[in-house]
PDB file of C-alpha atoms in Angstrom:
ATOM      1  CA  MET A 147      48.464 -94.897  56.387  1.00 42.00           C
ATOM      2  CA  ARG A 148      48.162 -91.414  54.953  1.00 45.00           C
ATOM      3  CA  GLU A 149      44.895 -89.573  55.497  1.00 47.00           C
ATOM      4  CA  GLY A 150      43.460 -86.773  53.452  1.00 46.00           C
ATOM      5  CA  ILE A 151      41.676 -86.027  50.271  1.00 47.00           C
ATOM      6  CA  VAL A 152      42.955 -87.335  46.986  1.00 42.00           C
ATOM      7  CA  ARG A 153      41.740 -85.355  44.035  1.00 43.00           C
ATOM      8  CA  ARG A 154      41.455 -87.257  40.796  1.00 42.00           C
ATOM      9  CA  ASP A 155      40.599 -85.760  37.460  1.00 40.00           C
ATOM     10  CA  TRP A 156      38.867 -88.450  35.475  1.00 38.00           C
ATOM     11  CA  GLY A 157      38.197 -86.058  32.617  1.00 43.00           C
ATOM     12  CA  THR A 158      35.030 -85.781  30.651  1.00 43.00           C
ATOM     13  CA  VAL A 159      34.000 -87.987  27.780  1.00 42.00           C
ATOM     14  CA  TYR A 160      31.517 -86.836  25.189  1.00 43.00           C
ATOM     15  CA  GLN A 161      30.162 -88.769  22.267  1.00 44.00           C
ATOM     16  CA  SER A 162      28.846 -87.191  19.116  1.00 47.00           C
ATOM     17  CA  ASP A 163      26.865 -88.917  16.440  1.00 48.00           C
ATOM     18  CA  ASP A 164      26.225 -85.761  14.376  1.00 50.00           C
ATOM     19  CA  THR A 165      22.466 -86.097  14.861  1.00 47.00           C
ATOM     20  CA  HIS A 166      22.293 -82.881  16.877  1.00 48.00           C
ATOM     21  CA  SER A 167      22.103 -80.655  13.797  1.00 47.00           C
ATOM     22  CA  LYS A 168      18.390 -80.354  13.191  1.00 46.00           C
ATOM     23  CA  ALA A 169      18.587 -77.874  10.346  1.00 45.00           C
ATOM     24  CA  GLU A 170      19.272 -78.892   6.799  1.00 51.00           C
ATOM     25  CA  ASN A 171      20.501 -75.381   6.175  1.00 52.00           C
ATOM     26  CA  SER A 172      24.279 -75.314   5.974  1.00 69.00           C
ATOM     27  CA  ASP A 173      24.675 -71.604   6.753  1.00 89.00           C
ATOM     28  CA  VAL A 174      27.703 -71.073   8.963  1.00 91.00           C
ATOM     29  CA  VAL A 175      27.413 -69.207  12.252  1.00 90.00           C
ATOM     30  CA  ASN A 176      30.264 -67.887  14.371  1.00 92.00           C
ATOM     31  CA  ILE A 177      30.047 -68.522  18.102  1.00 91.00           C
ATOM     32  CA  THR A 178      32.490 -67.212  20.686  1.00 91.00           C
ATOM     33  CA  PHE A 179      32.731 -69.124  23.945  1.00 90.00           C
ATOM     34  CA  ILE A 180      34.307 -67.285  26.891  1.00 88.00           C
ATOM     35  CA  ASP A 181      35.882 -69.543  29.498  1.00 86.00           C
ATOM     36  CA  ARG A 182      36.246 -68.919  33.237  1.00 85.00           C
ATOM     37  CA  LEU A 183      39.556 -67.140  32.685  1.00 92.00           C
ATOM     38  CA  GLY A 184      38.068 -64.785  30.103  1.00 91.00           C
ATOM     39  CA  ASN A 185      39.712 -66.505  27.137  1.00 93.00           C
ATOM     40  CA  ARG A 186      37.680 -66.157  23.957  1.00 94.00           C
ATOM     41  CA  ILE A 187      37.306 -69.354  21.932  1.00 95.00           C
ATOM     42  CA  PRO A 188      35.867 -68.830  18.432  1.00 96.00           C
ATOM     43  CA  VAL A 189      33.954 -71.768  16.954  1.00 96.00           C
ATOM     44  CA  LYS A 190      32.125 -72.189  13.658  1.00 95.00           C
ATOM     45  CA  GLY A 191      28.844 -74.070  13.591  1.00 94.00           C
ATOM     46  CA  LYS A 192      25.817 -74.501  11.367  1.00 94.00           C
ATOM     47  CA  VAL A 193      22.363 -73.022  11.741  1.00 87.00           C
ATOM     48  CA  GLY A 194      20.464 -75.473  13.936  1.00 85.00           C
ATOM     49  CA  ASP A 195      23.494 -76.967  15.698  1.00 89.00           C
ATOM     50  CA  ASN A 196      23.109 -77.703  19.388  1.00 88.00           C
ATOM     51  CA  VAL A 197      25.450 -75.237  21.115  1.00 88.00           C
ATOM     52  CA  LEU A 198      26.226 -77.592  24.017  1.00 90.00           C
ATOM     53  CA  TYR A 199      27.293 -80.367  21.642  1.00 92.00           C
ATOM     54  CA  LEU A 200      29.240 -77.875  19.546  1.00 93.00           C
ATOM     55  CA  ALA A 201      31.168 -76.830  22.653  1.00 92.00           C
ATOM     56  CA  HIS A 202      31.954 -80.442  23.551  1.00 92.00           C
ATOM     57  CA  GLU A 203      33.086 -81.238  19.993  1.00 94.00           C
ATOM     58  CA  ASN A 204      35.551 -78.360  20.238  1.00 94.00           C
ATOM     59  CA  GLY A 205      37.032 -79.419  23.570  1.00 92.00           C
ATOM     60  CA  ILE A 206      35.170 -76.816  25.623  1.00 91.00           C
ATOM     61  CA  ASP A 207      34.138 -78.133  29.035  1.00 87.00           C
ATOM     62  CA  LEU A 208      30.568 -76.882  29.331  1.00 85.00           C
ATOM     63  CA  GLU A 209      28.181 -78.529  31.779  1.00 86.00           C
ATOM     64  CA  GLY A 210      24.798 -79.702  30.606  1.00 85.00           C
ATOM     65  CA  ALA A 211      23.230 -81.497  33.570  1.00 87.00           C
ATOM     66  CA  CYS A 212      20.183 -82.609  31.569  1.00 86.00           C
ATOM     67  CA  GLU A 213      22.288 -83.580  28.531  1.00 81.00           C
ATOM     68  CA  ALA A 214      20.736 -80.891  26.310  1.00 80.00           C
ATOM     69  CA  SER A 215      17.120 -81.912  26.904  1.00 81.00           C
ATOM     70  CA  LEU A 216      16.165 -78.327  27.912  1.00 76.00           C
ATOM     71  CA  ALA A 217      15.133 -79.517  31.378  1.00 82.00           C
ATOM     72  CA  CYS A 218      17.573 -77.419  33.412  1.00 82.00           C
ATOM     73  CA  SER A 219      19.486 -74.167  33.123  1.00 79.00           C
ATOM     74  CA  THR A 220      23.122 -75.237  33.477  1.00 80.00           C
ATOM     75  CA  CYS A 221      23.899 -74.466  29.839  1.00 76.00           C
ATOM     76  CA  HIS A 222      22.583 -71.267  28.342  1.00 74.00           C
ATOM     77  CA  VAL A 223      23.709 -68.462  26.073  1.00 76.00           C
ATOM     78  CA  TYR A 224      23.926 -64.715  26.374  1.00 79.00           C
ATOM     79  CA  VAL A 225      22.974 -62.762  23.268  1.00 82.00           C
ATOM     80  CA  ASN A 226      24.277 -59.232  22.763  1.00 83.00           C
ATOM     81  CA  GLU A 227      21.462 -56.700  22.932  1.00 88.00           C
ATOM     82  CA  GLU A 228      22.282 -55.495  19.413  1.00 89.00           C
ATOM     83  CA  HIS A 229      21.312 -58.935  18.098  1.00 84.00           C
ATOM     84  CA  PHE A 230      17.923 -59.290  19.839  1.00 83.00           C
ATOM     85  CA  ASP A 231      15.989 -57.770  16.933  1.00 86.00           C
ATOM     86  CA  LYS A 232      17.800 -60.040  14.472  1.00 87.00           C
ATOM     87  CA  LEU A 233      16.546 -63.221  16.160  1.00 82.00           C
ATOM     88  CA  PRO A 234      13.075 -64.679  15.732  1.00 83.00           C
ATOM     89  CA  GLU A 235      10.743 -64.610  18.724  1.00 81.00           C
ATOM     90  CA  ALA A 236      11.358 -67.578  21.034  1.00 73.00           C
ATOM     91  CA  VAL A 237       8.733 -70.284  20.783  1.00 73.00           C
ATOM     92  CA  GLU A 238       7.330 -72.006  23.871  1.00 68.00           C
ATOM     93  CA  ARG A 239       9.600 -75.013  23.330  1.00 62.00           C
ATOM     94  CA  TYR A 240      12.661 -72.843  24.009  1.00 53.00           C
ATOM     95  CA  LYS A 241      11.398 -70.536  26.771  1.00 50.00           C
TER      96      LYS A 241
END
């Protein structure tokens, strides 16, 4: 009998029902994901799209331990300083 560790990659399965877009506005936004190797992955979304779900729909392996319920901090975004003044003030729900 052979002893040791067997690593298995079961993959990740995500399901989308397109209910994550809360905005009726169809304005397109450009999002660039940067993976662990520094590769830039451009993705188009809509205003109001859930960024975690958008990543999953585009084959980007991004962890969301609380499944996008805003209960943890495993998925988050960095916003360039030049864009801070262009964004509305965060409301308590998102802080």
